[in-house]
Amino acid sequence: MANVTIIEMRTSDEPFVAEMLVLAMRSLPSLAHHSAGELESMARLNMSRWQVGRDPALVAWKGEWRAGALWLMGSGEVEARHYTLGLAVTPAFQRQGVARQLLESGFGWLRRHNCHSVSLRVHPANEPALKLYRRFGFEVEVMEMRRKL
């Protein structure tokens, strides 16, 4: 079990959180074909849309190392009631409880802000993530299909 400290993202954490967004995007087949530069640009664009006071990011630290991040994007105004969750853990810290602790902290934030629901996207072949999300009460609601042209 990881001895992890979770804090809200600081300005100095922004490059790491962008890196975690890229890691999460690489796990989705619909984005995996993009170059590293394209994914980095998409991550920065995504982060530029986050609203201060509405869209938090949490960073997990294990000792002096950043181990992972969780971000929440609200729908609507500052007092959003539905959020989309993103999560990534650096490969060196995977399977050590970091994701679980990030999710617990994220759910704490959502409860404190009176949120009603949270959703996420995960590739169906990502069994470890599916198992974790199911333990936190996530259920499959929609199946998305895509066809490349």
mmCIF file with all atom_site columns, C-alpha atoms in Angstrom:
data_model
loop_
_atom_site.group_PDB
_atom_site.id
_atom_site.type_symbol
_atom_site.label_atom_id
_atom_site.label_alt_id
_atom_site.label_comp_id
_atom_site.label_asym_id
_atom_site.label_entity_id
_atom_site.label_seq_id
_atom_site.pdbx_PDB_ins_code
_atom_site.Cartn_x
_atom_site.Cartn_y
_atom_site.Cartn_z
_atom_site.occupancy
_atom_site.B_iso_or_equiv
_atom_site.pdbx_formal_charge
_atom_site.auth_seq_id
_atom_site.auth_comp_id
_atom_site.auth_asym_id
_atom_site.auth_atom_id
_atom_site.pdbx_PDB_model_num
ATOM 1   C CA . MET A 1 1   ? 0.000   0.000  0.000   1.00 0.00 ? 1   MET A CA 1
ATOM 2   C CA . ALA A 1 2   ? 1.378   3.382  -0.988  1.00 0.00 ? 2   ALA A CA 1
ATOM 3   C CA . ASN A 1 3   ? 2.076   6.039  1.621   1.00 0.00 ? 3   ASN A CA 1
ATOM 4   C CA . VAL A 1 4   ? 0.747   8.860  -0.508  1.00 0.00 ? 4   VAL A CA 1
ATOM 5   C CA . THR A 1 5   ? 0.027   12.530 0.086   1.00 0.00 ? 5   THR A CA 1
ATOM 6   C CA . ILE A 1 6   ? -2.723  14.047 -2.069  1.00 0.00 ? 6   ILE A CA 1
ATOM 7   C CA . ILE A 1 7   ? -2.764  17.797 -2.681  1.00 0.00 ? 7   ILE A CA 1
ATOM 8   C CA . GLU A 1 8   ? -4.626  20.110 -5.043  1.00 0.00 ? 8   GLU A CA 1
ATOM 9   C CA . MET A 1 9   ? -2.634  20.980 -8.144  1.00 0.00 ? 9   MET A CA 1
ATOM 10  C CA . ARG A 1 10  ? -0.269  23.933 -7.832  1.00 0.00 ? 10  ARG A CA 1
ATOM 11  C CA . THR A 1 11  ? 1.094   25.921 -10.758 1.00 0.00 ? 11  THR A CA 1
ATOM 12  C CA . SER A 1 12  ? 4.346   23.953 -10.512 1.00 0.00 ? 12  SER A CA 1
ATOM 13  C CA . ASP A 1 13  ? 2.339   20.710 -10.932 1.00 0.00 ? 13  ASP A CA 1
ATOM 14  C CA . GLU A 1 14  ? 0.721   21.741 -14.232 1.00 0.00 ? 14  GLU A CA 1
ATOM 15  C CA . PRO A 1 15  ? 3.348   20.111 -16.516 1.00 0.00 ? 15  PRO A CA 1
ATOM 16  C CA . PHE A 1 16  ? 3.014   16.840 -14.574 1.00 0.00 ? 16  PHE A CA 1
ATOM 17  C CA . VAL A 1 17  ? -0.795  16.920 -14.756 1.00 0.00 ? 17  VAL A CA 1
ATOM 18  C CA . ALA A 1 18  ? -0.545  17.566 -18.516 1.00 0.00 ? 18  ALA A CA 1
ATOM 19  C CA . GLU A 1 19  ? 1.758   14.538 -18.740 1.00 0.00 ? 19  GLU A CA 1
ATOM 20  C CA . MET A 1 20  ? -0.841  12.466 -16.868 1.00 0.00 ? 20  MET A CA 1
ATOM 21  C CA . LEU A 1 21  ? -3.561  13.633 -19.288 1.00 0.00 ? 21  LEU A CA 1
ATOM 22  C CA . VAL A 1 22  ? -1.361  12.456 -22.161 1.00 0.00 ? 22  VAL A CA 1
ATOM 23  C CA . LEU A 1 23  ? -0.866  9.100  -20.440 1.00 0.00 ? 23  LEU A CA 1
ATOM 24  C CA . ALA A 1 24  ? -4.635  8.741  -20.029 1.00 0.00 ? 24  ALA A CA 1
ATOM 25  C CA . MET A 1 25  ? -5.291  9.749  -23.655 1.00 0.00 ? 25  MET A CA 1
ATOM 26  C CA . ARG A 1 26  ? -2.772  7.178  -24.918 1.00 0.00 ? 26  ARG A CA 1
ATOM 27  C CA . SER A 1 27  ? -4.877  4.442  -23.309 1.00 0.00 ? 27  SER A CA 1
ATOM 28  C CA . LEU A 1 28  ? -7.841  5.273  -25.570 1.00 0.00 ? 28  LEU A CA 1
ATOM 29  C CA . PRO A 1 29  ? -7.585  3.699  -29.038 1.00 0.00 ? 29  PRO A CA 1
ATOM 30  C CA . SER A 1 30  ? -9.380  6.664  -30.609 1.00 0.00 ? 30  SER A CA 1
ATOM 31  C CA . LEU A 1 31  ? -6.454  8.905  -29.561 1.00 0.00 ? 31  LEU A CA 1
ATOM 32  C CA . ALA A 1 32  ? -3.522  6.465  -29.507 1.00 0.00 ? 32  ALA A CA 1
ATOM 33  C CA . HIS A 1 33  ? -2.549  7.147  -33.137 1.00 0.00 ? 33  HIS A CA 1
ATOM 34  C CA . HIS A 1 34  ? -1.746  10.802 -32.413 1.00 0.00 ? 34  HIS A CA 1
ATOM 35  C CA . SER A 1 35  ? 1.860   11.895 -31.994 1.00 0.00 ? 35  SER A CA 1
ATOM 36  C CA . ALA A 1 36  ? 3.244   12.842 -28.591 1.00 0.00 ? 36  ALA A CA 1
ATOM 37  C CA . GLY A 1 37  ? 3.203   16.502 -29.640 1.00 0.00 ? 37  GLY A CA 1
ATOM 38  C CA . GLU A 1 38  ? -0.433  16.327 -30.712 1.00 0.00 ? 38  GLU A CA 1
ATOM 39  C CA . LEU A 1 39  ? -1.444  14.659 -27.450 1.00 0.00 ? 39  LEU A CA 1
ATOM 40  C CA . GLU A 1 40  ? 0.473   17.278 -25.450 1.00 0.00 ? 40  GLU A CA 1
ATOM 41  C CA . SER A 1 41  ? -1.330  20.040 -27.343 1.00 0.00 ? 41  SER A CA 1
ATOM 42  C CA . MET A 1 42  ? -4.686  18.359 -26.689 1.00 0.00 ? 42  MET A CA 1
ATOM 43  C CA . ALA A 1 43  ? -3.852  18.038 -22.986 1.00 0.00 ? 43  ALA A CA 1
ATOM 44  C CA . ARG A 1 44  ? -2.895  21.724 -22.728 1.00 0.00 ? 44  ARG A CA 1
ATOM 45  C CA . LEU A 1 45  ? -6.068  22.746 -24.570 1.00 0.00 ? 45  LEU A CA 1
ATOM 46  C CA . ASN A 1 46  ? -8.134  20.572 -22.243 1.00 0.00 ? 46  ASN A CA 1
ATOM 47  C CA . MET A 1 47  ? -6.494  22.149 -19.184 1.00 0.00 ? 47  MET A CA 1
ATOM 48  C CA . SER A 1 48  ? -7.003  25.672 -20.550 1.00 0.00 ? 48  SER A CA 1
ATOM 49  C CA . ARG A 1 49  ? -10.761 25.033 -20.436 1.00 0.00 ? 49  ARG A CA 1
ATOM 50  C CA . TRP A 1 50  ? -10.754 24.166 -16.736 1.00 0.00 ? 50  TRP A CA 1
ATOM 51  C CA . GLN A 1 51  ? -12.583 26.779 -14.691 1.00 0.00 ? 51  GLN A CA 1
ATOM 52  C CA . VAL A 1 52  ? -10.954 27.997 -11.495 1.00 0.00 ? 52  VAL A CA 1
ATOM 53  C CA . GLY A 1 53  ? -13.144 27.042 -8.554  1.00 0.00 ? 53  GLY A CA 1
ATOM 54  C CA . ARG A 1 54  ? -14.974 24.363 -10.534 1.00 0.00 ? 54  ARG A CA 1
ATOM 55  C CA . ASP A 1 55  ? -12.473 21.973 -12.122 1.00 0.00 ? 55  ASP A CA 1
ATOM 56  C CA . PRO A 1 56  ? -9.905  20.695 -9.615  1.00 0.00 ? 56  PRO A CA 1
ATOM 57  C CA . ALA A 1 57  ? -6.903  18.487 -10.180 1.00 0.00 ? 57  ALA A CA 1
ATOM 58  C CA . LEU A 1 58  ? -5.350  16.449 -7.382  1.00 0.00 ? 58  LEU A CA 1
ATOM 59  C CA . VAL A 1 59  ? -1.744  15.301 -7.397  1.00 0.00 ? 59  VAL A CA 1
ATOM 60  C CA . ALA A 1 60  ? -0.504  12.238 -5.533  1.00 0.00 ? 60  ALA A CA 1
ATOM 61  C CA . TRP A 1 61  ? 2.979   12.465 -4.033  1.00 0.00 ? 61  TRP A CA 1
ATOM 62  C CA . LYS A 1 62  ? 4.954   9.500  -2.774  1.00 0.00 ? 62  LYS A CA 1
ATOM 63  C CA . GLY A 1 63  ? 7.871   10.989 -0.916  1.00 0.00 ? 63  GLY A CA 1
ATOM 64  C CA . GLU A 1 64  ? 9.432   13.562 -3.204  1.00 0.00 ? 64  GLU A CA 1
ATOM 65  C CA . TRP A 1 65  ? 7.980   12.035 -6.386  1.00 0.00 ? 65  TRP A CA 1
ATOM 66  C CA . ARG A 1 66  ? 4.721   12.844 -8.124  1.00 0.00 ? 66  ARG A CA 1
ATOM 67  C CA . ALA A 1 67  ? 2.971   9.498  -8.504  1.00 0.00 ? 67  ALA A CA 1
ATOM 68  C CA . GLY A 1 68  ? -0.288  10.302 -10.273 1.00 0.00 ? 68  GLY A CA 1
ATOM 69  C CA . ALA A 1 69  ? -3.101  12.760 -10.800 1.00 0.00 ? 69  ALA A CA 1
ATOM 70  C CA . LEU A 1 70  ? -6.876  12.925 -10.840 1.00 0.00 ? 70  LEU A CA 1
ATOM 71  C CA . TRP A 1 71  ? -8.820  15.722 -12.512 1.00 0.00 ? 71  TRP A CA 1
ATOM 72  C CA . LEU A 1 72  ? -12.499 16.603 -12.475 1.00 0.00 ? 72  LEU A CA 1
ATOM 73  C CA . MET A 1 73  ? -14.252 18.633 -15.167 1.00 0.00 ? 73  MET A CA 1
ATOM 74  C CA . GLY A 1 74  ? -17.641 19.997 -14.263 1.00 0.00 ? 74  GLY A CA 1
ATOM 75  C CA . SER A 1 75  ? -20.540 20.496 -16.615 1.00 0.00 ? 75  SER A CA 1
ATOM 76  C CA . GLY A 1 76  ? -22.012 23.956 -16.538 1.00 0.00 ? 76  GLY A CA 1
ATOM 77  C CA . GLU A 1 77  ? -21.401 26.750 -14.069 1.00 0.00 ? 77  GLU A CA 1
ATOM 78  C CA . VAL A 1 78  ? -19.040 26.916 -11.097 1.00 0.00 ? 78  VAL A CA 1
ATOM 79  C CA . GLU A 1 79  ? -21.460 24.977 -8.893  1.00 0.00 ? 79  GLU A CA 1
ATOM 80  C CA . ALA A 1 80  ? -21.517 22.005 -11.261 1.00 0.00 ? 80  ALA A CA 1
ATOM 81  C CA . ARG A 1 81  ? -23.451 18.928 -10.212 1.00 0.00 ? 81  ARG A CA 1
ATOM 82  C CA . HIS A 1 82  ? -22.014 16.455 -12.739 1.00 0.00 ? 82  HIS A CA 1
ATOM 83  C CA . TYR A 1 83  ? -18.329 15.841 -13.289 1.00 0.00 ? 83  TYR A CA 1
ATOM 84  C CA . THR A 1 84  ? -16.183 13.866 -15.682 1.00 0.00 ? 84  THR A CA 1
ATOM 85  C CA . LEU A 1 85  ? -13.239 12.227 -13.974 1.00 0.00 ? 85  LEU A CA 1
ATOM 86  C CA . GLY A 1 86  ? -9.788  11.546 -15.387 1.00 0.00 ? 86  GLY A CA 1
ATOM 87  C CA . LEU A 1 87  ? -7.058  9.594  -13.659 1.00 0.00 ? 87  LEU A CA 1
ATOM 88  C CA . ALA A 1 88  ? -3.524  8.442  -14.425 1.00 0.00 ? 88  ALA A CA 1
ATOM 89  C CA . VAL A 1 89  ? -0.703  6.976  -12.354 1.00 0.00 ? 89  VAL A CA 1
ATOM 90  C CA . THR A 1 90  ? 2.906   6.938  -13.503 1.00 0.00 ? 90  THR A CA 1
ATOM 91  C CA . PRO A 1 91  ? 4.027   3.418  -14.452 1.00 0.00 ? 91  PRO A CA 1
ATOM 92  C CA . ALA A 1 92  ? 6.549   3.275  -11.582 1.00 0.00 ? 92  ALA A CA 1
ATOM 93  C CA . PHE A 1 93  ? 3.741   3.708  -9.020  1.00 0.00 ? 93  PHE A CA 1
ATOM 94  C CA . GLN A 1 94  ? 0.988   1.606  -10.581 1.00 0.00 ? 94  GLN A CA 1
ATOM 95  C CA . ARG A 1 95  ? -0.561  -1.235 -8.528  1.00 0.00 ? 95  ARG A CA 1
ATOM 96  C CA . GLN A 1 96  ? 0.530   0.391  -5.252  1.00 0.00 ? 96  GLN A CA 1
ATOM 97  C CA . GLY A 1 97  ? -2.780  1.915  -4.143  1.00 0.00 ? 97  GLY A CA 1
ATOM 98  C CA . VAL A 1 98  ? -2.135  5.363  -5.616  1.00 0.00 ? 98  VAL A CA 1
ATOM 99  C CA . ALA A 1 99  ? -5.210  5.301  -7.899  1.00 0.00 ? 99  ALA A CA 1
ATOM 100 C CA . ARG A 1 100 ? -7.419  4.139  -5.029  1.00 0.00 ? 100 ARG A CA 1
ATOM 101 C CA . GLN A 1 101 ? -6.216  6.981  -2.805  1.00 0.00 ? 101 GLN A CA 1
ATOM 102 C CA . LEU A 1 102 ? -6.698  9.508  -5.609  1.00 0.00 ? 102 LEU A CA 1
ATOM 103 C CA . LEU A 1 103 ? -10.249 8.245  -6.147  1.00 0.00 ? 103 LEU A CA 1
ATOM 104 C CA . GLU A 1 104 ? -11.014 8.454  -2.424  1.00 0.00 ? 104 GLU A CA 1
ATOM 105 C CA . SER A 1 105 ? -9.753  12.052 -2.358  1.00 0.00 ? 105 SER A CA 1
ATOM 106 C CA . GLY A 1 106 ? -11.667 12.890 -5.537  1.00 0.00 ? 106 GLY A CA 1
ATOM 107 C CA . PHE A 1 107 ? -14.896 11.486 -4.117  1.00 0.00 ? 107 PHE A CA 1
ATOM 108 C CA . GLY A 1 108 ? -14.287 13.481 -0.938  1.00 0.00 ? 108 GLY A CA 1
ATOM 109 C CA . TRP A 1 109 ? -14.012 16.653 -3.024  1.00 0.00 ? 109 TRP A CA 1
ATOM 110 C CA . LEU A 1 110 ? -17.194 15.767 -4.939  1.00 0.00 ? 110 LEU A CA 1
ATOM 111 C CA . ARG A 1 111 ? -19.131 15.149 -1.700  1.00 0.00 ? 111 ARG A CA 1
ATOM 112 C CA . ARG A 1 112 ? -17.930 18.432 -0.160  1.00 0.00 ? 112 ARG A CA 1
ATOM 113 C CA . HIS A 1 113 ? -19.182 20.240 -3.271  1.00 0.00 ? 113 HIS A CA 1
ATOM 114 C CA . ASN A 1 114 ? -22.606 18.533 -3.288  1.00 0.00 ? 114 ASN A CA 1
ATOM 115 C CA . CYS A 1 115 ? -22.097 16.872 -6.668  1.00 0.00 ? 115 CYS A CA 1
ATOM 116 C CA . HIS A 1 116 ? -24.726 14.456 -7.952  1.00 0.00 ? 116 HIS A CA 1
ATOM 117 C CA . SER A 1 117 ? -22.830 12.249 -10.378 1.00 0.00 ? 117 SER A CA 1
ATOM 118 C CA . VAL A 1 118 ? -19.480 11.503 -11.929 1.00 0.00 ? 118 VAL A CA 1
ATOM 119 C CA . SER A 1 119 ? -18.575 9.661  -15.118 1.00 0.00 ? 119 SER A CA 1
ATOM 120 C CA . LEU A 1 120 ? -15.378 8.533  -16.810 1.00 0.00 ? 120 LEU A CA 1
ATOM 121 C CA . ARG A 1 121 ? -14.067 6.827  -19.938 1.00 0.00 ? 121 ARG A CA 1
ATOM 122 C CA . VAL A 1 122 ? -11.999 3.681  -19.821 1.00 0.00 ? 122 VAL A CA 1
ATOM 123 C CA . HIS A 1 123 ? -10.985 1.222  -22.497 1.00 0.00 ? 123 HIS A CA 1
ATOM 124 C CA . PRO A 1 124 ? -12.842 -2.094 -22.074 1.00 0.00 ? 124 PRO A CA 1
ATOM 125 C CA . ALA A 1 125 ? -9.561  -4.030 -22.245 1.00 0.00 ? 125 ALA A CA 1
ATOM 126 C CA . ASN A 1 126 ? -8.111  -2.139 -19.266 1.00 0.00 ? 126 ASN A CA 1
ATOM 127 C CA . GLU A 1 127 ? -9.058  -4.807 -16.716 1.00 0.00 ? 127 GLU A CA 1
ATOM 128 C CA . PRO A 1 128 ? -7.159  -3.347 -13.729 1.00 0.00 ? 128 PRO A CA 1
ATOM 129 C CA . ALA A 1 129 ? -8.891  0.025  -14.179 1.00 0.00 ? 129 ALA A CA 1
ATOM 130 C CA . LEU A 1 130 ? -12.304 -1.594 -14.714 1.00 0.00 ? 130 LEU A CA 1
ATOM 131 C CA . LYS A 1 131 ? -11.890 -3.623 -11.530 1.00 0.00 ? 131 LYS A CA 1
ATOM 132 C CA . LEU A 1 132 ? -10.916 -0.523 -9.543  1.00 0.00 ? 132 LEU A CA 1
ATOM 133 C CA . TYR A 1 133 ? -13.745 1.606  -10.918 1.00 0.00 ? 133 TYR A CA 1
ATOM 134 C CA . ARG A 1 134 ? -16.288 -1.128 -10.220 1.00 0.00 ? 134 ARG A CA 1
ATOM 135 C CA . ARG A 1 135 ? -15.101 -1.266 -6.595  1.00 0.00 ? 135 ARG A CA 1
ATOM 136 C CA . PHE A 1 136 ? -15.899 2.449  -6.415  1.00 0.00 ? 136 PHE A CA 1
ATOM 137 C CA . GLY A 1 137 ? -19.429 1.845  -7.701  1.00 0.00 ? 137 GLY A CA 1
ATOM 138 C CA . PHE A 1 138 ? -19.033 2.794  -11.366 1.00 0.00 ? 138 PHE A CA 1
ATOM 139 C CA . GLU A 1 139 ? -21.269 0.902  -13.772 1.00 0.00 ? 139 GLU A CA 1
ATOM 140 C CA . VAL A 1 140 ? -21.270 0.677  -17.545 1.00 0.00 ? 140 VAL A CA 1
ATOM 141 C CA . GLU A 1 141 ? -23.974 3.001  -18.798 1.00 0.00 ? 141 GLU A CA 1
ATOM 142 C CA . VAL A 1 142 ? -23.241 3.544  -22.475 1.00 0.00 ? 142 VAL A CA 1
ATOM 143 C CA . MET A 1 143 ? -21.192 1.704  -25.034 1.00 0.00 ? 143 MET A CA 1
ATOM 144 C CA . GLU A 1 144 ? -19.520 4.021  -27.505 1.00 0.00 ? 144 GLU A CA 1
ATOM 145 C CA . MET A 1 145 ? -18.765 2.714  -30.987 1.00 0.00 ? 145 MET A CA 1
ATOM 146 C CA . ARG A 1 146 ? -16.506 4.317  -33.570 1.00 0.00 ? 146 ARG A CA 1
ATOM 147 C CA . ARG A 1 147 ? -15.596 3.667  -37.175 1.00 0.00 ? 147 ARG A CA 1
ATOM 148 C CA . LYS A 1 148 ? -12.509 5.127  -38.825 1.00 0.00 ? 148 LYS A CA 1
ATOM 149 C CA . LEU A 1 149 ? -12.915 6.468  -42.345 1.00 0.00 ? 149 LEU A CA 1
#
